[in-house]
Amino acid sequence: MDSKTVAIIGAGAWGTALGCALARGGHTVEAWALEEDVVNDINTVHENKRYLPGYALHPNLSASQDIRKVAAGKDFIIIASPSLYLQSTIRQFADVPNVADGTSIIASLTKGFVPAADGPHLILETMEQALPASYKNSTVYVAGPSHAEEVALGKITGLIAASEHHRNAIRVRDLLRVKGIMAYASFDTVGVQVCAAAKNVIAIAYGSLDALAETSDIFGDNTESLLLAAGLNEIQTLGFAMGATHAETFASVSGVGDLDVTCKSKYGRNRRFGQDIIKTDMLSRFENIDDLIANVKKVGYLPEGAIACKYVHEVAEAKKLKLPICNGLYRVLNKEVTPLAFLNELVGLE
């Protein structure tokens, strides 16, 4: 395997974990972090104590607060910035020579939708608006069932690299094929991006159902599987409405695989948020979904699905889509209906 130079833009848990896996696989990886303590910890004790505490990082992974230095001269640039800061982050390094001339292959791990005047945009579209014109239809989206904790440990994980530029999809797939990662290529960029964003919405509903099932006479494992299957159908409906091209996307690791782990894993923040809605009355801290999104730091962790839920609802209304789980969860987060009433209605009890 040829060793490559890789920039990770955003040293949160997932960016750090993938950077560690790539470094472990023989690549030279440099991560950009906003926080001085994150940079110092990665460089000196080989641990990201803030975002991925307790996991040893490979010494081939280094970090810097200088985003232009990190991006400069790299074969691959992988963006792991939160969706709300995606364009502003990219603009900080868009004119370094290897980006300005289109030499570097640019991929993204960012999940969700980005608000715009004409409705929510997907991640790659948003990225390409901030990049030089040569990146039009050539950026790559990376997704799959991949909790950072297990990737950092080297546990076997499946990922998909999706791009309209087929050669770039294959190049990123090959980069990702290090020990512990089984990587595949896809050319259905819309389908893969919608799966990555919308599965977090379903996982919040799943978490609430899971918490209620602990003391319920009517909800159980069967009900949870019913919700998961119905949720996958909604993701597929949304995906095709937004331009997905391959039905196989929804049966792949980026579809059913990512949905399954997000709903069921102990590491899942969105599942946890759904549980906290029931167990700690989490939503009592917020007036409605807009207040929740504006003050999401009060949660103590980032439930991406709460933000994505608003944008899925906007798309569903604009395209007149029937998405009972996604739209019902929107009503819960907007304080229009209780979680129990939503779930009872969903299974036909109300």
Tab-separated table of C-alpha atoms in Angstrom, residues 8-21 29 31 48 61 78-80 109 148:
chain	number	residue	atom	x	y	z
A	8	ILE	CA	-8.374	15.724	9.044
A	9	ILE	CA	-10.215	19.035	9.397
A	10	GLY	CA	-11.944	18.751	12.756
A	11	ALA	CA	-10.556	16.685	15.623
A	12	GLY	CA	-13.788	15.665	17.275
A	13	ALA	CA	-14.355	12.046	18.226
A	14	TRP	CA	-15.073	10.738	14.712
A	15	GLY	CA	-12.387	12.763	12.944
A	16	THR	CA	-9.832	11.694	15.539
A	17	ALA	CA	-10.830	8.030	15.364
A	18	LEU	CA	-10.641	7.857	11.574
A	19	GLY	CA	-7.345	9.742	11.638
A	20	CYS	CA	-6.021	7.186	14.103
A	21	ALA	CA	-7.145	4.282	11.900
A	29	VAL	CA	-2.122	12.085	9.204
A	31	ALA	CA	-5.542	16.861	12.262
A	48	ASN	CA	-7.800	13.274	22.596
A	61	LEU	CA	-1.373	11.132	13.935
A	78	ILE	CA	-11.105	14.865	5.060
A	79	ILE	CA	-13.528	17.330	6.600
A	80	ALA	CA	-15.105	16.451	9.941
A	109	LEU	CA	-17.548	12.914	7.301
A	148	ALA	CA	-15.706	6.499	16.883
